[in-house]
Structures are given as structure tokens and as C-alpha cells.
Amino acid sequence: MNCLIVDDEPQARKLLTTYVSSIPGCRIAGACRNAMEAYEALQTGKTDLLFLDIKMPVISGTDFLRSLKNPPLVIFTTAYDKYAMEGYELNVVDYLLKPVAMPRLLQAVDKAWERFKEKAFTVPPPPPDYTFVKQDNKLVKIMFHDIRFVEGMQNYIKIHLTDSVMIVSSTMKAFEKVLPPSQFIRVHRSYIAAVSYITAIRNSQVEMPGMELPIGISYKDDLFKSLGNE
């Protein structure tokens, strides 16, 4: 596990760094003096386990943890046991009192390993197979498999479905970000095609049932790469 240590006390930081680095499977990703340094470290590197002091200047450890959208596993370290309940409310792995004793640290790291393995083997939920678009002051659900192609019209787009056409206030660039890249390909500045509906490519045209779409010169290479014909 990549471990990040955050403590404003130099001696506590040094001791914890020494202890953690001696534990098999633990690698020190960094040692920070405050929450701002920790935030930067979390943005620039991979951290699996955060050793976080609670009582720090400017931003406390608990406030810092609350500010993180997707925090790593956390073990609180502090000289004050009055923060224990707050730590458990934040679903931290463990709570260590200073000065940290090696046997107690090993227990905490063992708990972290259990959670780390659980996270590693947790299957992420499948991505959604639909999106919602605004139509007549309401949101309408569109299944991706019903979209044949999308046509750009300045600040509007036409979504050509299997049985209808919807005009939506959006740009091609914005709507392209919503579509799963494994199912859709930009073939022209004004067209996005559903791969499953493409039947052939001929003479700079994408053939679909009852329809042909032009292939833009700047999109041709990416199209062939996506279809496995580089």
C-alpha cells in the first residue's frame, strides 16, 4: 500500500515514517506537514492509506477528510482520545493515540490491509446504458442502444433514434462526452455514429440501414483505428 503521513509535528512525522516504512507491503508515498500539502500529494500521486493527524493548524484532520470527495483509507493519529467518536463517524480504519506504539500500529495496518483487499476485489457497477435529455420542460430517458446517429446543427443536435428523431439544445462536443466511446464514434464534424448500426464503409461514406453519413478527413484515421483496420 502507498502510505501518506500527515502531521504538523516533525518528531511524530519522523517516528511514524520510520515505523510504517518497516512494515512489509507498506511504501511511504510522502510525509506532509499540513492539510494543504496533503491535498497536493493526493492530487499528484497514488495514495492507498492516509495516516492523518487530527489537531493541525488552519485545517484539522477531520475537516480535511470531510473535504475529500474520494478519500483513501484513513488511520487517525492524535494525542487526544476525545476525537475517537468523530473518527469512527467518518468511517476511518482505526484511531491511534500518540505516541504511537509499534504493536498497536501493526494492528491498525492489518485492518487497513483487510479493507484494501476488499476494495481491490469489489466489482465496480456497470456504466449506465442510458442518458436523459431535456424535452418540453421535462427530462426524457434515451437508451444508448436506440441511438442510430447524432447530427449537429449549430447549438442544437438531432438524435436519430430507431423510431423517432429528437431535437435537443446541446453541442456535439458536449453530447459526445455523454456517449460511451465503445459504442459511438465521431465520423464527421456534424455526425456521431453508433458502431452497432454501421454496416459498411465505402468511398468516404459510412453506410447504415437506409442512410449514408459522410466521413470527415480529420476523423478518418480514428474511425479505422476504432474499427480495428489501421
Coordinates of C-alpha atoms in Angstrom, one line a residue:
M1 CA 0.0 0.0 0.0
N2 CA 1.2 3.5 -0.7
C3 CA 1.0 5.4 2.5
L4 CA 0.9 9.2 3.1
I5 CA 1.7 10.6 6.5
V6 CA 0.2 14.0 7.6
D7 CA 1.3 15.5 10.9
D8 CA 2.4 19.0 11.8
E9 CA 4.8 17.7 14.5
P10 CA 8.3 16.9 13.0
Q11 CA 9.1 14.2 15.6
A12 CA 5.8 12.5 15.2
R13 CA 6.1 12.6 11.4
K14 CA 9.6 11.1 11.6
L15 CA 8.7 8.3 14.0
L16 CA 5.6 7.3 12.0
T17 CA 7.6 7.3 8.8
T18 CA 10.2 5.0 10.3
Y19 CA 7.6 2.6 11.7
V20 CA 5.4 2.5 8.6
S21 CA 8.3 2.0 6.2
S22 CA 9.5 -1.0 8.2
I23 CA 6.1 -2.8 7.7
P24 CA 6.2 -5.3 4.7
G25 CA 3.9 -4.2 1.9
C26 CA 3.8 -0.5 3.0
R27 CA 5.6 2.2 1.0
I28 CA 5.9 5.8 2.1
A29 CA 4.4 7.9 -0.7
G30 CA 5.2 11.1 1.2
A31 CA 5.2 13.0 4.6
C32 CA 3.3 16.2 4.8
R33 CA 3.2 19.0 7.4
N34 CA -0.4 20.1 6.9
A35 CA -3.6 19.6 5.0
M36 CA -2.7 21.7 2.0
E37 CA 0.5 19.7 1.4
A38 CA -1.5 16.5 1.8
Y39 CA -4.1 17.7 -0.7
E40 CA -1.4 18.4 -3.3
A41 CA 0.1 15.0 -2.6
L42 CA -3.2 13.2 -3.1
Q43 CA -3.8 15.0 -6.4
T44 CA -0.3 14.2 -7.8
G45 CA 0.3 10.7 -6.6
K46 CA -1.4 7.4 -5.7
T47 CA -2.3 7.0 -2.0
D48 CA -3.9 3.9 -0.6
L49 CA -3.6 4.7 3.1
L50 CA -3.6 8.1 4.8
F51 CA -2.1 8.5 8.3
L52 CA -3.8 11.7 9.4
D53 CA -3.2 13.8 12.5
I54 CA -6.4 15.4 13.8
K55 CA -5.2 18.5 15.6
M56 CA -3.4 20.6 13.0
P57 CA -3.2 24.4 12.3
V58 CA -5.6 26.0 9.8
I59 CA -7.4 22.8 8.7
S60 CA -7.9 20.0 11.2
G61 CA -7.6 16.4 10.1
T62 CA -11.3 15.7 10.4
D63 CA -12.3 18.8 8.4
F64 CA -9.7 17.8 5.7
L65 CA -11.1 14.3 5.5
R66 CA -14.7 15.7 5.1
S67 CA -13.5 17.8 2.2
L68 CA -12.2 14.9 0.2
K69 CA -14.6 13.5 -2.4
N70 CA -13.0 10.1 -2.8
P71 CA -10.6 9.7 0.2
P72 CA -8.2 6.8 0.6
L73 CA -8.3 4.5 3.6
V74 CA -7.6 6.6 6.7
I75 CA -6.0 6.0 10.1
F76 CA -6.2 8.9 12.5
T77 CA -3.3 9.7 14.8
T78 CA -3.7 12.1 17.7
A79 CA -2.6 12.9 21.3
Y80 CA -6.3 13.3 22.3
D81 CA -8.7 10.5 22.8
K82 CA -11.7 12.9 22.8
Y83 CA -11.8 12.7 19.0
A84 CA -12.3 9.0 18.8
M85 CA -16.0 9.1 18.3
E86 CA -15.7 11.7 15.5
G87 CA -13.1 9.4 13.8
Y88 CA -15.4 6.4 13.7
E89 CA -18.3 8.5 12.4
L90 CA -16.1 9.3 9.4
N91 CA -15.5 5.6 8.8
V92 CA -11.8 5.6 9.4
V93 CA -9.9 2.3 9.6
D94 CA -8.5 2.9 13.1
Y95 CA -7.6 5.6 15.6
L96 CA -4.1 5.7 17.1
L97 CA -3.1 7.6 20.2
K98 CA 0.3 9.3 20.3
P99 CA 3.0 8.3 21.0
V100 CA 2.2 5.6 18.5
A101 CA 3.3 2.1 19.7
M102 CA 4.5 -0.3 17.1
P103 CA 2.3 -3.3 18.2
R104 CA -0.8 -1.0 18.0
L105 CA 0.3 0.3 14.6
L106 CA 0.6 -3.2 13.3
Q107 CA -3.0 -3.9 14.4
A108 CA -4.2 -0.8 12.6
V109 CA -2.3 -1.6 9.4
D110 CA -3.7 -5.1 9.4
K111 CA -7.2 -3.7 9.5
A112 CA -6.3 -1.4 6.6
W113 CA -5.0 -4.4 4.6
E114 CA -8.3 -6.2 5.0
R115 CA -10.2 -3.1 3.7
F116 CA -7.7 -2.6 0.9
K117 CA -8.2 -6.2 -0.3
E118 CA -12.0 -5.8 -0.1
K119 CA -11.8 -2.6 -2.3
A120 CA -9.4 -4.4 -4.7
F121 CA -11.9 -7.2 -5.3
T122 CA -15.0 -5.2 -5.4
V123 CA -16.5 -5.2 -8.9
P124 CA -17.5 -1.7 -10.0
P125 CA -21.1 -1.2 -11.0
P126 CA -21.6 -1.3 -14.8
P127 CA -21.8 2.1 -16.5
P128 CA -25.3 3.4 -17.3
D129 CA -26.8 2.3 -20.6
Y130 CA -28.9 5.5 -20.9
T131 CA -28.9 9.2 -20.6
F132 CA -31.5 11.9 -20.1
V133 CA -32.2 14.9 -22.4
K134 CA -34.4 17.9 -21.9
Q135 CA -37.6 18.0 -24.0
D136 CA -40.5 20.3 -23.5
N137 CA -39.6 21.2 -19.9
K138 CA -39.0 17.6 -18.9
L139 CA -36.2 15.1 -18.9
V140 CA -36.6 12.2 -21.3
K141 CA -34.7 9.0 -21.0
I142 CA -32.9 7.7 -24.0
M143 CA -31.3 4.2 -24.2
F144 CA -28.0 4.2 -25.9
H145 CA -28.9 1.2 -28.0
D146 CA -31.8 3.1 -29.5
I147 CA -29.5 5.9 -30.9
R148 CA -28.5 5.3 -34.6
F149 CA -26.6 8.5 -35.1
V150 CA -26.4 12.1 -33.9
E151 CA -26.4 15.1 -36.2
G152 CA -25.0 18.5 -35.3
M153 CA -27.0 21.7 -36.1
Q154 CA -25.0 24.7 -34.6
N155 CA -26.2 24.9 -31.0
Y156 CA -28.7 22.0 -31.4
I157 CA -28.4 18.4 -32.2
K158 CA -30.7 15.9 -33.8
I159 CA -30.7 12.5 -32.1
H160 CA -31.8 9.9 -34.7
L161 CA -33.4 7.0 -32.8
T162 CA -34.7 3.7 -34.2
D163 CA -38.2 5.0 -34.3
S164 CA -38.0 8.8 -34.0
V165 CA -35.9 12.0 -34.1
M166 CA -35.3 14.3 -31.1
I167 CA -34.0 17.8 -31.4
V168 CA -32.1 18.8 -28.3
S169 CA -30.4 22.0 -27.2
S170 CA -26.8 20.9 -26.9
T171 CA -23.5 20.9 -28.8
M172 CA -21.9 17.9 -30.5
K173 CA -18.9 18.2 -28.2
A174 CA -21.0 18.2 -25.0
F175 CA -23.2 15.3 -26.1
E176 CA -20.2 13.2 -27.3
K177 CA -18.9 13.2 -23.7
V178 CA -22.1 11.6 -22.6
L179 CA -21.9 8.7 -25.1
P180 CA -19.9 5.6 -24.2
P181 CA -16.8 5.6 -26.5
S182 CA -17.0 1.9 -27.1
Q183 CA -20.4 2.2 -28.7
F184 CA -20.2 5.5 -30.6
I185 CA -17.6 7.1 -33.0
R186 CA -17.3 10.6 -34.4
V187 CA -17.2 10.3 -38.2
H188 CA -17.6 13.9 -39.1
R189 CA -17.7 17.3 -37.6
S190 CA -21.5 17.1 -37.8
Y191 CA -22.1 13.3 -37.2
I192 CA -21.6 10.7 -34.5
A193 CA -22.5 7.2 -35.5
A194 CA -23.5 4.2 -33.4
V195 CA -21.0 1.5 -34.2
S196 CA -23.6 -1.3 -34.0
Y197 CA -25.6 0.4 -36.8
I198 CA -22.6 0.7 -39.2
T199 CA -22.9 -1.9 -42.0
A200 CA -20.1 -0.8 -44.3
I201 CA -17.6 1.9 -45.1
R202 CA -17.2 2.9 -48.7
N203 CA -16.0 5.9 -50.7
S204 CA -15.6 8.1 -47.6
Q205 CA -19.2 7.2 -46.5
V206 CA -20.4 5.3 -43.5
E207 CA -23.3 3.1 -44.5
M208 CA -26.2 2.4 -42.2
P209 CA -29.6 0.9 -42.8
G210 CA -31.4 3.4 -45.1
M211 CA -28.7 6.1 -44.5
E212 CA -25.2 7.2 -45.5
L213 CA -23.1 9.5 -43.4
P214 CA -20.0 11.4 -44.7
I215 CA -16.6 10.7 -43.2
G216 CA -14.6 13.9 -42.4
I217 CA -11.0 13.8 -43.4
S218 CA -9.8 14.6 -39.9
Y219 CA -11.8 11.8 -38.5
K220 CA -11.0 9.0 -41.0
D221 CA -7.9 7.7 -39.2
D222 CA -9.5 7.5 -35.8
L223 CA -12.5 5.7 -37.4
F224 CA -10.4 3.0 -38.9
K225 CA -8.4 2.6 -35.7
S226 CA -11.6 2.2 -33.7
L227 CA -12.9 -0.4 -36.1
G228 CA -9.6 -2.3 -36.0
N229 CA -8.5 -1.5 -39.5
E230 CA -5.5 0.7 -39.1

